[in-house]
Structure formats: structure tokens, C-alpha cells
């Protein structure tokens, strides 16, 4: 069966997350409905990750198998037609080998967390960034974040409901930078723990506010103790930015 790798953009606000659930509408569910409308039958759409309720995506990847070998542009445009009126868009559809799996073939994932530090309410960015009403020291946040690079026990920044087998993860890169009122945290790794990025972000904001020192942040990591985590950042500032695959893995067969 022809397999297509999809790149998907969505506003996570109306959804309970990527994964199909019993307690509300998920992005995966509306994607599968669109695939069923394109071609008779039941289709499963497998995502590269499981974004939480309210988390957005700039470029989620997912794969789906069809019975017919559709042109790529037809898959993209037909899915977008059937996705209306949901805030979900298929940016591209690529015909790939059936050995490519959106989740298990991925070798790196990147996220962006967006914060805006100002007193005035957010008119244009409401629901798309975390408003912090005090000025943050982005340089101190960046400095503190560098202790996370490499392999660590991330128990402190692991949600209590996380189902991963181990709290040990490796972060490839992390940065915090200011762009006017906007502060962006960018992080890359092969995979993440449940709410790991939001937990890290909330604790880095404690550094940015001056409540924690850089050493306090490092000590919290090394404690491997969930009670040492700062407030967990809200979901609306988090975006799945990219998913990468081995060179040549997703080229047309």
C-alpha cells in the first residue's frame, strides 16, 4: 500500500492533543476522518510524537497508507479540503517507502517555546505565547539551560504521569534568545519525556525572574526530584518545530 509522509501545521488550542482520546477531539482523529473522506475505508494516521492539549505544531510529521497510488499534490489538497473547518493544514505529502515510520524512523525533534514579557495584554498572540508580566533575563536563562545539554536523569523535569521506561534522556541543543518582547527557547533531541520542555521552561523562567540563580537551576536538575521543579509552563507557548529523518530515508521510492 502506498505510504505518504505528511508535514502538518496546527493550532492546538481546540484539541485535546495529537493522540486520539475519549475525552475530546484530537488532531489525529480529524486527520483520520480526512483520510477516510479521501479514500473509502478506515485509515490510521501515525504521528511522530504526542503533543499535549493546547500545544501547537509548525511541522508535525505523520504517515498514512492508502490503497491507491495518489499524486502527492492530490493527497495534500484533498486532505486540506476535508480538514475544514479545523485549524489544521497539510503542508506537504511525500510518497515514501513502507519502511519509513513517522515516529520510529525519526532521529531528531525540535521544539520552540515562545514567551512575551510585557504588562499589556496580548491581542495578537493570545493563545500562542506565554505572557510573563515581568521582564526576564534571557541571558541568565540561556546560561542556566546549558547544563541540560548531554545525557542526564531528568526526573526533576518529568511529569508524574510520564510513562517512559527511564527518566534518562539526551538533549542535543538548547538556547534562549530575546527578540524584542519575544523570548524563544529552542530545544533539540531525539525524544522527550512527558511535559519535559514545559517543566524546563517554567524553571528557567524562575531564573529569568531572578528567583533562582543559575546554580539553583543546576542543583534542581542534579537532585533528580520532581518536587524541585518550578511551575510548569502553560501549553499555549509550545510548538513542535520540526522532525528530522536520516538522509535519504524519506526520498520518493
JSON list of C-alpha atoms in Angstrom, two decimals:
[
{"chain": "A", "resi": 1, "resn": "UNK", "atom": "CA", "xyz": [0.00, 0.00, 0.00]},
{"chain": "A", "resi": 2, "resn": "UNK", "atom": "CA", "xyz": [1.43, 3.41, -0.92]},
{"chain": "A", "resi": 3, "resn": "UNK", "atom": "CA", "xyz": [2.68, 5.30, 2.14]},
{"chain": "A", "resi": 4, "resn": "UNK", "atom": "CA", "xyz": [2.71, 9.09, 2.44]},
{"chain": "A", "resi": 5, "resn": "UNK", "atom": "CA", "xyz": [4.69, 11.15, 4.93]},
{"chain": "A", "resi": 6, "resn": "UNK", "atom": "CA", "xyz": [2.72, 14.26, 5.82]},
{"chain": "A", "resi": 7, "resn": "UNK", "atom": "CA", "xyz": [4.01, 17.54, 7.25]},
{"chain": "A", "resi": 8, "resn": "UNK", "atom": "CA", "xyz": [1.24, 19.14, 9.29]},
{"chain": "A", "resi": 9, "resn": "UNK", "atom": "CA", "xyz": [0.69, 22.54, 10.87]},
{"chain": "A", "resi": 10, "resn": "UNK", "atom": "CA", "xyz": [-1.96, 23.04, 13.52]},
{"chain": "A", "resi": 11, "resn": "UNK", "atom": "CA", "xyz": [-3.29, 25.27, 16.26]},
{"chain": "A", "resi": 12, "resn": "UNK", "atom": "CA", "xyz": [-3.52, 23.02, 19.31]},
{"chain": "A", "resi": 13, "resn": "UNK", "atom": "CA", "xyz": [-6.00, 25.24, 21.14]},
{"chain": "A", "resi": 14, "resn": "UNK", "atom": "CA", "xyz": [-9.20, 23.40, 20.18]},
{"chain": "A", "resi": 15, "resn": "UNK", "atom": "CA", "xyz": [-7.73, 19.91, 20.63]},
{"chain": "A", "resi": 16, "resn": "UNK", "atom": "CA", "xyz": [-7.00, 17.52, 23.49]},
{"chain": "A", "resi": 17, "resn": "UNK", "atom": "CA", "xyz": [-3.64, 16.87, 21.85]},
{"chain": "A", "resi": 18, "resn": "UNK", "atom": "CA", "xyz": [-2.36, 14.91, 18.89]},
{"chain": "A", "resi": 19, "resn": "UNK", "atom": "CA", "xyz": [-3.37, 11.44, 20.05]},
{"chain": "A", "resi": 20, "resn": "UNK", "atom": "CA", "xyz": [-6.92, 10.15, 19.73]},
{"chain": "A", "resi": 21, "resn": "UNK", "atom": "CA", "xyz": [-8.65, 10.16, 23.16]},
{"chain": "A", "resi": 22, "resn": "UNK", "atom": "CA", "xyz": [-12.07, 9.59, 24.71]},
{"chain": "A", "resi": 23, "resn": "UNK", "atom": "CA", "xyz": [-12.28, 13.00, 26.38]},
{"chain": "A", "resi": 24, "resn": "UNK", "atom": "CA", "xyz": [-12.36, 15.27, 23.35]},
{"chain": "A", "resi": 25, "resn": "UNK", "atom": "CA", "xyz": [-11.31, 15.91, 19.78]},
{"chain": "A", "resi": 26, "resn": "UNK", "atom": "CA", "xyz": [-7.70, 15.13, 18.83]},
{"chain": "A", "resi": 27, "resn": "UNK", "atom": "CA", "xyz": [-5.67, 16.20, 15.79]},
{"chain": "A", "resi": 28, "resn": "UNK", "atom": "CA", "xyz": [-5.11, 12.53, 14.90]},
{"chain": "A", "resi": 29, "resn": "UNK", "atom": "CA", "xyz": [-8.87, 12.00, 14.79]},
{"chain": "A", "resi": 30, "resn": "UNK", "atom": "CA", "xyz": [-9.57, 14.84, 12.35]},
{"chain": "A", "resi": 31, "resn": "UNK", "atom": "CA", "xyz": [-6.64, 13.69, 10.20]},
{"chain": "A", "resi": 32, "resn": "UNK", "atom": "CA", "xyz": [-8.07, 10.17, 10.03]},
{"chain": "A", "resi": 33, "resn": "UNK", "atom": "CA", "xyz": [-11.53, 11.48, 9.17]},
{"chain": "A", "resi": 34, "resn": "UNK", "atom": "CA", "xyz": [-10.00, 13.45, 6.31]},
{"chain": "A", "resi": 35, "resn": "UNK", "atom": "CA", "xyz": [-8.11, 10.37, 5.06]},
{"chain": "A", "resi": 36, "resn": "UNK", "atom": "CA", "xyz": [-11.32, 8.31, 5.19]},
{"chain": "A", "resi": 37, "resn": "UNK", "atom": "CA", "xyz": [-13.10, 11.00, 3.17]},
{"chain": "A", "resi": 38, "resn": "UNK", "atom": "CA", "xyz": [-10.35, 10.98, 0.54]},
{"chain": "A", "resi": 39, "resn": "UNK", "atom": "CA", "xyz": [-10.48, 7.21, 0.07]},
{"chain": "A", "resi": 40, "resn": "UNK", "atom": "CA", "xyz": [-13.14, 4.75, 1.23]},
{"chain": "A", "resi": 41, "resn": "UNK", "atom": "CA", "xyz": [-12.05, 2.66, 4.19]},
{"chain": "A", "resi": 42, "resn": "UNK", "atom": "CA", "xyz": [-10.51, 3.14, 7.60]},
{"chain": "A", "resi": 43, "resn": "UNK", "atom": "CA", "xyz": [-7.11, 4.80, 7.78]},
{"chain": "A", "resi": 44, "resn": "UNK", "atom": "CA", "xyz": [-4.72, 5.19, 10.68]},
{"chain": "A", "resi": 45, "resn": "UNK", "atom": "CA", "xyz": [-2.52, 8.25, 10.77]},
{"chain": "A", "resi": 46, "resn": "UNK", "atom": "CA", "xyz": [0.65, 7.72, 12.83]},
{"chain": "A", "resi": 47, "resn": "UNK", "atom": "CA", "xyz": [2.28, 10.85, 14.24]},
{"chain": "A", "resi": 48, "resn": "UNK", "atom": "CA", "xyz": [5.94, 11.48, 15.06]},
{"chain": "A", "resi": 49, "resn": "UNK", "atom": "CA", "xyz": [5.01, 12.48, 18.60]},
{"chain": "A", "resi": 50, "resn": "UNK", "atom": "CA", "xyz": [2.19, 13.13, 21.04]},
{"chain": "A", "resi": 51, "resn": "UNK", "atom": "CA", "xyz": [1.73, 16.85, 21.63]},
{"chain": "A", "resi": 52, "resn": "UNK", "atom": "CA", "xyz": [-0.38, 17.71, 24.68]},
{"chain": "A", "resi": 53, "resn": "UNK", "atom": "CA", "xyz": [-3.65, 19.57, 24.80]},
{"chain": "A", "resi": 54, "resn": "UNK", "atom": "CA", "xyz": [-3.14, 23.17, 23.65]},
{"chain": "A", "resi": 55, "resn": "UNK", "atom": "CA", "xyz": [0.31, 22.57, 22.15]},
{"chain": "A", "resi": 56, "resn": "UNK", "atom": "CA", "xyz": [0.80, 23.71, 18.56]},
{"chain": "A", "resi": 57, "resn": "UNK", "atom": "CA", "xyz": [2.78, 22.35, 15.62]},
{"chain": "A", "resi": 58, "resn": "UNK", "atom": "CA", "xyz": [4.68, 24.15, 12.90]},
{"chain": "A", "resi": 59, "resn": "UNK", "atom": "CA", "xyz": [5.72, 20.88, 11.26]},
{"chain": "A", "resi": 60, "resn": "UNK", "atom": "CA", "xyz": [4.40, 17.69, 12.82]},
{"chain": "A", "resi": 61, "resn": "UNK", "atom": "CA", "xyz": [5.10, 14.69, 10.63]},
{"chain": "A", "resi": 62, "resn": "UNK", "atom": "CA", "xyz": [2.79, 11.71, 10.29]},
{"chain": "A", "resi": 63, "resn": "UNK", "atom": "CA", "xyz": [2.34, 8.83, 7.86]},
{"chain": "A", "resi": 64, "resn": "UNK", "atom": "CA", "xyz": [-0.73, 7.23, 6.34]},
{"chain": "A", "resi": 65, "resn": "UNK", "atom": "CA", "xyz": [-1.20, 4.33, 3.91]},
{"chain": "A", "resi": 66, "resn": "UNK", "atom": "CA", "xyz": [-3.68, 4.45, 1.03]},
{"chain": "A", "resi": 67, "resn": "UNK", "atom": "CA", "xyz": [-4.82, 1.70, -1.31]},
{"chain": "A", "resi": 68, "resn": "UNK", "atom": "CA", "xyz": [-4.40, 3.88, -4.39]},
{"chain": "A", "resi": 69, "resn": "UNK", "atom": "CA", "xyz": [-1.15, 5.49, -5.51]},
{"chain": "A", "resi": 70, "resn": "UNK", "atom": "CA", "xyz": [-2.38, 9.09, -5.42]},
{"chain": "A", "resi": 71, "resn": "UNK", "atom": "CA", "xyz": [-0.28, 12.00, -6.72]},
{"chain": "A", "resi": 72, "resn": "UNK", "atom": "CA", "xyz": [1.33, 13.80, -3.79]},
{"chain": "A", "resi": 73, "resn": "UNK", "atom": "CA", "xyz": [-0.36, 17.11, -4.53]},
{"chain": "A", "resi": 74, "resn": "UNK", "atom": "CA", "xyz": [-3.75, 15.38, -4.64]},
{"chain": "A", "resi": 75, "resn": "UNK", "atom": "CA", "xyz": [-3.19, 13.89, -1.19]},
{"chain": "A", "resi": 76, "resn": "UNK", "atom": "CA", "xyz": [-2.16, 17.27, 0.21]},
{"chain": "A", "resi": 77, "resn": "UNK", "atom": "CA", "xyz": [-5.00, 19.25, -1.35]},
{"chain": "A", "resi": 78, "resn": "UNK", "atom": "CA", "xyz": [-7.73, 16.66, -0.74]},
{"chain": "A", "resi": 79, "resn": "UNK", "atom": "CA", "xyz": [-6.80, 16.24, 2.91]},
{"chain": "A", "resi": 80, "resn": "UNK", "atom": "CA", "xyz": [-6.83, 20.02, 3.37]},
{"chain": "A", "resi": 81, "resn": "UNK", "atom": "CA", "xyz": [-10.27, 20.18, 1.79]},
{"chain": "A", "resi": 82, "resn": "UNK", "atom": "CA", "xyz": [-11.63, 17.55, 4.16]},
{"chain": "A", "resi": 83, "resn": "UNK", "atom": "CA", "xyz": [-9.92, 19.07, 7.21]},
{"chain": "A", "resi": 84, "resn": "UNK", "atom": "CA", "xyz": [-12.08, 22.19, 7.04]},
{"chain": "A", "resi": 85, "resn": "UNK", "atom": "CA", "xyz": [-13.02, 23.99, 9.28]},
{"chain": "A", "resi": 86, "resn": "UNK", "atom": "CA", "xyz": [-10.42, 22.69, 11.75]},
{"chain": "A", "resi": 87, "resn": "UNK", "atom": "CA", "xyz": [-7.22, 24.77, 12.21]},
{"chain": "A", "resi": 88, "resn": "UNK", "atom": "CA", "xyz": [-5.08, 22.01, 10.70]},
{"chain": "A", "resi": 89, "resn": "UNK", "atom": "CA", "xyz": [-3.17, 22.18, 7.40]},
{"chain": "A", "resi": 90, "resn": "UNK", "atom": "CA", "xyz": [-1.18, 19.58, 5.50]},
{"chain": "A", "resi": 91, "resn": "UNK", "atom": "CA", "xyz": [1.85, 21.45, 4.20]},
{"chain": "A", "resi": 92, "resn": "UNK", "atom": "CA", "xyz": [3.21, 18.58, 2.14]},
{"chain": "A", "resi": 93, "resn": "UNK", "atom": "CA", "xyz": [2.62, 14.92, 1.34]},
{"chain": "A", "resi": 94, "resn": "UNK", "atom": "CA", "xyz": [5.57, 12.81, 0.18]},
{"chain": "A", "resi": 95, "resn": "UNK", "atom": "CA", "xyz": [5.40, 9.28, -1.19]},
{"chain": "A", "resi": 96, "resn": "UNK", "atom": "CA", "xyz": [7.86, 7.21, 0.88]},
{"chain": "A", "resi": 97, "resn": "UNK", "atom": "CA", "xyz": [8.97, 3.63, 1.34]},
{"chain": "A", "resi": 98, "resn": "UNK", "atom": "CA", "xyz": [6.76, 1.50, 3.58]},
{"chain": "A", "resi": 99, "resn": "UNK", "atom": "CA", "xyz": [9.80, 1.08, 5.83]},
{"chain": "A", "resi": 100, "resn": "UNK", "atom": "CA", "xyz": [9.55, 4.74, 6.87]},
{"chain": "A", "resi": 101, "resn": "UNK", "atom": "CA", "xyz": [7.65, 5.24, 10.13]},
{"chain": "A", "resi": 102, "resn": "UNK", "atom": "CA", "xyz": [6.83, 8.79, 11.21]},
{"chain": "A", "resi": 103, "resn": "UNK", "atom": "CA", "xyz": [7.69, 8.07, 14.83]},
{"chain": "A", "resi": 104, "resn": "UNK", "atom": "CA", "xyz": [10.25, 5.30, 14.88]},
{"chain": "A", "resi": 105, "resn": "UNK", "atom": "CA", "xyz": [12.33, 6.48, 11.90]},
{"chain": "A", "resi": 106, "resn": "UNK", "atom": "CA", "xyz": [12.79, 10.00, 13.34]},
{"chain": "A", "resi": 107, "resn": "UNK", "atom": "CA", "xyz": [16.29, 10.87, 14.54]},
{"chain": "A", "resi": 108, "resn": "UNK", "atom": "CA", "xyz": [15.71, 14.36, 15.94]},
{"chain": "A", "resi": 109, "resn": "UNK", "atom": "CA", "xyz": [12.82, 16.53, 17.08]},
{"chain": "A", "resi": 110, "resn": "UNK", "atom": "CA", "xyz": [12.88, 20.26, 17.68]},
{"chain": "A", "resi": 111, "resn": "UNK", "atom": "CA", "xyz": [10.54, 22.39, 19.77]},
{"chain": "A", "resi": 112, "resn": "UNK", "atom": "CA", "xyz": [10.17, 26.12, 20.29]},
{"chain": "A", "resi": 113, "resn": "UNK", "atom": "CA", "xyz": [8.66, 27.72, 23.37]},
{"chain": "A", "resi": 114, "resn": "UNK", "atom": "CA", "xyz": [7.57, 31.34, 22.97]},
{"chain": "A", "resi": 115, "resn": "UNK", "atom": "CA", "xyz": [7.29, 33.84, 25.86]},
{"chain": "A", "resi": 116, "resn": "UNK", "atom": "CA", "xyz": [6.37, 37.52, 25.77]},
{"chain": "A", "resi": 117, "resn": "UNK", "atom": "CA", "xyz": [7.36, 39.61, 28.79]},
{"chain": "A", "resi": 118, "resn": "UNK", "atom": "CA", "xyz": [5.18, 42.70, 28.94]},
{"chain": "A", "resi": 119, "resn": "UNK", "atom": "CA", "xyz": [2.43, 44.13, 31.11]},
{"chain": "A", "resi": 120, "resn": "UNK", "atom": "CA", "xyz": [-0.09, 44.91, 28.37]},
{"chain": "A", "resi": 121, "resn": "UNK", "atom": "CA", "xyz": [-2.43, 42.06, 27.38]},
{"chain": "A", "resi": 122, "resn": "UNK", "atom": "CA", "xyz": [-1.68, 40.02, 24.28]},
{"chain": "A", "resi": 123, "resn": "UNK", "atom": "CA", "xyz": [-4.07, 40.99, 21.50]},
{"chain": "A", "resi": 124, "resn": "UNK", "atom": "CA", "xyz": [-2.49, 39.13, 18.58]},
{"chain": "A", "resi": 125, "resn": "UNK", "atom": "CA", "xyz": [-0.51, 36.46, 20.43]},
{"chain": "A", "resi": 126, "resn": "UNK", "atom": "CA", "xyz": [-3.17, 35.36, 22.92]},
{"chain": "A", "resi": 127, "resn": "UNK", "atom": "CA", "xyz": [-3.22, 31.57, 22.96]},
{"chain": "A", "resi": 128, "resn": "UNK", "atom": "CA", "xyz": [0.05, 31.41, 21.04]},
{"chain": "A", "resi": 129, "resn": "UNK", "atom": "CA", "xyz": [2.61, 32.56, 23.62]},
{"chain": "A", "resi": 130, "resn": "UNK", "atom": "CA", "xyz": [3.04, 32.62, 27.40]},
{"chain": "A", "resi": 131, "resn": "UNK", "atom": "CA", "xyz": [2.67, 36.13, 28.73]},
{"chain": "A", "resi": 132, "resn": "UNK", "atom": "CA", "xyz": [5.04, 36.80, 31.63]},
{"chain": "A", "resi": 133, "resn": "UNK", "atom": "CA", "xyz": [4.28, 40.19, 33.17]},
{"chain": "A", "resi": 134, "resn": "UNK", "atom": "CA", "xyz": [7.80, 40.95, 34.40]},
{"chain": "A", "resi": 135, "resn": "UNK", "atom": "CA", "xyz": [10.99, 41.44, 32.40]},
{"chain": "A", "resi": 136, "resn": "UNK", "atom": "CA", "xyz": [13.04, 38.27, 32.09]},
{"chain": "A", "resi": 137, "resn": "UNK", "atom": "CA", "xyz": [16.82, 37.95, 31.95]},
{"chain": "A", "resi": 138, "resn": "UNK", "atom": "CA", "xyz": [17.11, 35.88, 28.78]},
{"chain": "A", "resi": 139, "resn": "UNK", "atom": "CA", "xyz": [20.90, 35.71, 29.05]},
{"chain": "A", "resi": 140, "resn": "UNK", "atom": "CA", "xyz": [20.71, 34.13, 32.52]},
{"chain": "A", "resi": 141, "resn": "UNK", "atom": "CA", "xyz": [18.07, 31.69, 31.25]},
{"chain": "A", "resi": 142, "resn": "UNK", "atom": "CA", "xyz": [20.34, 30.70, 28.36]},
{"chain": "A", "resi": 143, "resn": "UNK", "atom": "CA", "xyz": [23.29, 30.23, 30.69]},
{"chain": "A", "resi": 144, "resn": "UNK", "atom": "CA", "xyz": [21.27, 28.03, 33.05]},
{"chain": "A", "resi": 145, "resn": "UNK", "atom": "CA", "xyz": [19.89, 25.96, 30.18]},
{"chain": "A", "resi": 146, "resn": "UNK", "atom": "CA", "xyz": [23.35, 24.88, 29.01]},
{"chain": "A", "resi": 147, "resn": "UNK", "atom": "CA", "xyz": [23.69, 22.47, 31.95]},
{"chain": "A", "resi": 148, "resn": "UNK", "atom": "CA", "xyz": [20.92, 20.40, 30.32]},
{"chain": "A", "resi": 149, "resn": "UNK", "atom": "CA", "xyz": [22.93, 19.58, 27.18]},
{"chain": "A", "resi": 150, "resn": "UNK", "atom": "CA", "xyz": [24.06, 15.96, 27.14]},
{"chain": "A", "resi": 151, "resn": "UNK", "atom": "CA", "xyz": [22.69, 12.90, 28.90]},
{"chain": "A", "resi": 152, "resn": "UNK", "atom": "CA", "xyz": [21.05, 13.36, 32.30]},
{"chain": "A", "resi": 153, "resn": "UNK", "atom": "CA", "xyz": [18.48, 11.95, 34.69]},
{"chain": "A", "resi": 154, "resn": "UNK", "atom": "CA", "xyz": [15.60, 14.37, 34.01]},
{"chain": "A", "resi": 155, "resn": "UNK", "atom": "CA", "xyz": [13.35, 13.20, 36.87]},
{"chain": "A", "resi": 156, "resn": "UNK", "atom": "CA", "xyz": [13.04, 16.82, 38.09]},
{"chain": "A", "resi": 157, "resn": "UNK", "atom": "CA", "xyz": [11.57, 17.84, 34.75]},
{"chain": "A", "resi": 158, "resn": "UNK", "atom": "CA", "xyz": [9.47, 14.72, 34.19]},
{"chain": "A", "resi": 159, "resn": "UNK", "atom": "CA", "xyz": [5.69, 14.76, 34.67]},
{"chain": "A", "resi": 160, "resn": "UNK", "atom": "CA", "xyz": [4.42, 12.42, 37.38]},
{"chain": "A", "resi": 161, "resn": "UNK", "atom": "CA", "xyz": [2.21, 10.69, 34.79]},
{"chain": "A", "resi": 162, "resn": "UNK", "atom": "CA", "xyz": [5.08, 10.09, 32.34]},
{"chain": "A", "resi": 163, "resn": "UNK", "atom": "CA", "xyz": [5.06, 6.52, 31.01]},
{"chain": "A", "resi": 164, "resn": "UNK", "atom": "CA", "xyz": [8.63, 6.44, 29.68]},
{"chain": "A", "resi": 165, "resn": "UNK", "atom": "CA", "xyz": [10.71, 3.50, 30.88]},
{"chain": "A", "resi": 166, "resn": "UNK", "atom": "CA", "xyz": [13.53, 5.74, 32.10]},
{"chain": "A", "resi": 167, "resn": "UNK", "atom": "CA", "xyz": [13.98, 9.40, 33.11]},
{"chain": "A", "resi": 168, "resn": "UNK", "atom": "CA", "xyz": [17.39, 9.44, 31.38]},
{"chain": "A", "resi": 169, "resn": "UNK", "atom": "CA", "xyz": [17.37, 11.46, 28.17]},
{"chain": "A", "resi": 170, "resn": "UNK", "atom": "CA", "xyz": [19.91, 13.26, 26.00]},
{"chain": "A", "resi": 171, "resn": "UNK", "atom": "CA", "xyz": [19.45, 16.86, 24.85]},
{"chain": "A", "resi": 172, "resn": "UNK", "atom": "CA", "xyz": [21.42, 17.80, 21.75]},
{"chain": "A", "resi": 173, "resn": "UNK", "atom": "CA", "xyz": [20.97, 21.57, 21.95]},
{"chain": "A", "resi": 174, "resn": "UNK", "atom": "CA", "xyz": [19.05, 24.22, 23.87]},
{"chain": "A", "resi": 175, "resn": "UNK", "atom": "CA", "xyz": [19.07, 28.01, 23.62]},
{"chain": "A", "resi": 176, "resn": "UNK", "atom": "CA", "xyz": [17.19, 31.02, 24.94]},
{"chain": "A", "resi": 177, "resn": "UNK", "atom": "CA", "xyz": [17.23, 34.27, 22.98]},
{"chain": "A", "resi": 178, "resn": "UNK", "atom": "CA", "xyz": [15.37, 37.59, 23.09]},
{"chain": "A", "resi": 179, "resn": "UNK", "atom": "CA", "xyz": [13.78, 39.23, 20.03]},
{"chain": "A", "resi": 180, "resn": "UNK", "atom": "CA", "xyz": [12.25, 42.44, 21.33]},
{"chain": "A", "resi": 181, "resn": "UNK", "atom": "CA", "xyz": [9.46, 41.45, 23.73]},
{"chain": "A", "resi": 182, "resn": "UNK", "atom": "CA", "xyz": [9.59, 37.86, 22.47]},
{"chain": "A", "resi": 183, "resn": "UNK", "atom": "CA", "xyz": [11.82, 35.30, 24.16]},
{"chain": "A", "resi": 184, "resn": "UNK", "atom": "CA", "xyz": [12.26, 31.99, 22.41]},
{"chain": "A", "resi": 185, "resn": "UNK", "atom": "CA", "xyz": [13.53, 28.76, 23.92]},
{"chain": "A", "resi": 186, "resn": "UNK", "atom": "CA", "xyz": [14.66, 26.23, 21.30]},
{"chain": "A", "resi": 187, "resn": "UNK", "atom": "CA", "xyz": [15.50, 22.63, 22.17]},
{"chain": "A", "resi": 188, "resn": "UNK", "atom": "CA", "xyz": [16.51, 19.60, 20.10]},
{"chain": "A", "resi": 189, "resn": "UNK", "atom": "CA", "xyz": [16.73, 15.91, 20.99]},
{"chain": "A", "resi": 190, "resn": "UNK", "atom": "CA", "xyz": [15.75, 12.53, 19.59]},
{"chain": "A", "resi": 191, "resn": "UNK", "atom": "CA", "xyz": [12.86, 12.32, 22.07]},
{"chain": "A", "resi": 192, "resn": "UNK", "atom": "CA", "xyz": [11.45, 13.92, 25.21]},
{"chain": "A", "resi": 193, "resn": "UNK", "atom": "CA", "xyz": [9.71, 12.96, 28.43]},
{"chain": "A", "resi": 194, "resn": "UNK", "atom": "CA", "xyz": [6.10, 13.91, 29.11]},
{"chain": "A", "resi": 195, "resn": "UNK", "atom": "CA", "xyz": [5.94, 17.68, 29.69]},
{"chain": "A", "resi": 196, "resn": "UNK", "atom": "CA", "xyz": [9.72, 17.84, 29.89]},
{"chain": "A", "resi": 197, "resn": "UNK", "atom": "CA", "xyz": [10.02, 21.04, 27.86]},
{"chain": "A", "resi": 198, "resn": "UNK", "atom": "CA", "xyz": [7.23, 22.85, 29.69]},
{"chain": "A", "resi": 199, "resn": "UNK", "atom": "CA", "xyz": [8.79, 21.83, 33.02]},
{"chain": "A", "resi": 200, "resn": "UNK", "atom": "CA", "xyz": [12.21, 23.07, 31.93]},
{"chain": "A", "resi": 201, "resn": "UNK", "atom": "CA", "xyz": [10.72, 26.31, 30.61]},
{"chain": "A", "resi": 202, "resn": "UNK", "atom": "CA", "xyz": [8.86, 27.06, 33.83]},
{"chain": "A", "resi": 203, "resn": "UNK", "atom": "CA", "xyz": [12.02, 26.55, 35.87]},
{"chain": "A", "resi": 204, "resn": "UNK", "atom": "CA", "xyz": [14.09, 28.70, 33.50]},
{"chain": "A", "resi": 205, "resn": "UNK", "atom": "CA", "xyz": [11.55, 31.49, 33.93]},
{"chain": "A", "resi": 206, "resn": "UNK", "atom": "CA", "xyz": [12.30, 31.35, 37.65]},
{"chain": "A", "resi": 207, "resn": "UNK", "atom": "CA", "xyz": [15.91, 32.09, 36.69]},
{"chain": "A", "resi": 208, "resn": "UNK", "atom": "CA", "xyz": [14.80, 34.86, 34.34]},
{"chain": "A", "resi": 209, "resn": "UNK", "atom": "CA", "xyz": [12.70, 36.46, 37.08]},
{"chain": "A", "resi": 210, "resn": "UNK", "atom": "CA", "xyz": [15.65, 36.42, 39.46]},
{"chain": "A", "resi": 211, "resn": "UNK", "atom": "CA", "xyz": [14.02, 33.99, 41.88]},
{"chain": "A", "resi": 212, "resn": "UNK", "atom": "CA", "xyz": [16.56, 31.24, 41.09]},
{"chain": "A", "resi": 213, "resn": "UNK", "atom": "CA", "xyz": [20.26, 31.53, 40.35]},
{"chain": "A", "resi": 214, "resn": "UNK", "atom": "CA", "xyz": [21.96, 29.54, 37.61]},
{"chain": "A", "resi": 215, "resn": "UNK", "atom": "CA", "xyz": [23.33, 27.28, 40.36]},
{"chain": "A", "resi": 216, "resn": "UNK", "atom": "CA", "xyz": [19.82, 26.78, 41.76]},
{"chain": "A", "resi": 217, "resn": "UNK", "atom": "CA", "xyz": [18.68, 25.54, 38.37]},
{"chain": "A", "resi": 218, "resn": "UNK", "atom": "CA", "xyz": [21.64, 23.18, 38.07]},
{"chain": "A", "resi": 219, "resn": "UNK", "atom": "CA", "xyz": [21.03, 21.88, 41.59]},
{"chain": "A", "resi": 220, "resn": "UNK", "atom": "CA", "xyz": [17.38, 21.20, 40.73]},
{"chain": "A", "resi": 221, "resn": "UNK", "atom": "CA", "xyz": [18.43, 19.09, 37.74]},
{"chain": "A", "resi": 222, "resn": "UNK", "atom": "CA", "xyz": [21.03, 17.16, 39.73]},
{"chain": "A", "resi": 223, "resn": "UNK", "atom": "CA", "xyz": [18.58, 16.49, 42.56]},
{"chain": "A", "resi": 224, "resn": "UNK", "atom": "CA", "xyz": [16.51, 14.23, 40.24]},
{"chain": "A", "resi": 225, "resn": "UNK", "atom": "CA", "xyz": [13.48, 15.14, 42.34]},
{"chain": "A", "resi": 226, "resn": "UNK", "atom": "CA", "xyz": [10.18, 16.22, 40.79]},
{"chain": "A", "resi": 227, "resn": "UNK", "atom": "CA", "xyz": [9.39, 18.40, 43.81]},
{"chain": "A", "resi": 228, "resn": "UNK", "atom": "CA", "xyz": [12.38, 20.60, 42.87]},
{"chain": "A", "resi": 229, "resn": "UNK", "atom": "CA", "xyz": [10.76, 21.59, 39.55]},
{"chain": "A", "resi": 230, "resn": "UNK", "atom": "CA", "xyz": [9.49, 25.13, 39.19]},
{"chain": "A", "resi": 231, "resn": "UNK", "atom": "CA", "xyz": [5.99, 25.95, 37.89]},
{"chain": "A", "resi": 232, "resn": "UNK", "atom": "CA", "xyz": [5.17, 24.10, 34.67]},
{"chain": "A", "resi": 233, "resn": "UNK", "atom": "CA", "xyz": [4.80, 26.48, 31.73]},
{"chain": "A", "resi": 234, "resn": "UNK", "atom": "CA", "xyz": [1.37, 26.58, 30.05]},
{"chain": "A", "resi": 235, "resn": "UNK", "atom": "CA", "xyz": [0.85, 24.70, 26.77]},
{"chain": "A", "resi": 236, "resn": "UNK", "atom": "CA", "xyz": [0.00, 27.63, 24.50]},
{"chain": "A", "resi": 237, "resn": "UNK", "atom": "CA", "xyz": [3.61, 28.75, 24.09]},
{"chain": "A", "resi": 238, "resn": "UNK", "atom": "CA", "xyz": [4.91, 25.38, 22.91]},
{"chain": "A", "resi": 239, "resn": "UNK", "atom": "CA", "xyz": [5.34, 24.40, 19.24]},
{"chain": "A", "resi": 240, "resn": "UNK", "atom": "CA", "xyz": [6.68, 21.26, 17.63]},
{"chain": "A", "resi": 241, "resn": "UNK", "atom": "CA", "xyz": [9.01, 22.93, 15.13]},
{"chain": "A", "resi": 242, "resn": "UNK", "atom": "CA", "xyz": [10.50, 20.05, 13.12]},
{"chain": "A", "resi": 243, "resn": "UNK", "atom": "CA", "xyz": [11.10, 16.32, 12.88]},
{"chain": "A", "resi": 244, "resn": "UNK", "atom": "CA", "xyz": [14.18, 15.05, 11.05]},
{"chain": "A", "resi": 245, "resn": "UNK", "atom": "CA", "xyz": [14.91, 11.70, 9.43]},
{"chain": "A", "resi": 246, "resn": "UNK", "atom": "CA", "xyz": [18.11, 10.02, 8.19]},
{"chain": "A", "resi": 247, "resn": "UNK", "atom": "CA", "xyz": [19.45, 11.39, 4.91]},
{"chain": "A", "resi": 248, "resn": "UNK", "atom": "CA", "xyz": [17.64, 9.76, 2.04]},
{"chain": "A", "resi": 249, "resn": "UNK", "atom": "CA", "xyz": [15.12, 7.95, 4.23]},
{"chain": "A", "resi": 250, "resn": "UNK", "atom": "CA", "xyz": [12.14, 9.98, 3.12]},
{"chain": "A", "resi": 251, "resn": "UNK", "atom": "CA", "xyz": [13.00, 10.39, -0.54]},
{"chain": "A", "resi": 252, "resn": "UNK", "atom": "CA", "xyz": [10.45, 9.11, -3.03]},
{"chain": "A", "resi": 253, "resn": "UNK", "atom": "CA", "xyz": [10.86, 5.36, -3.65]}
]
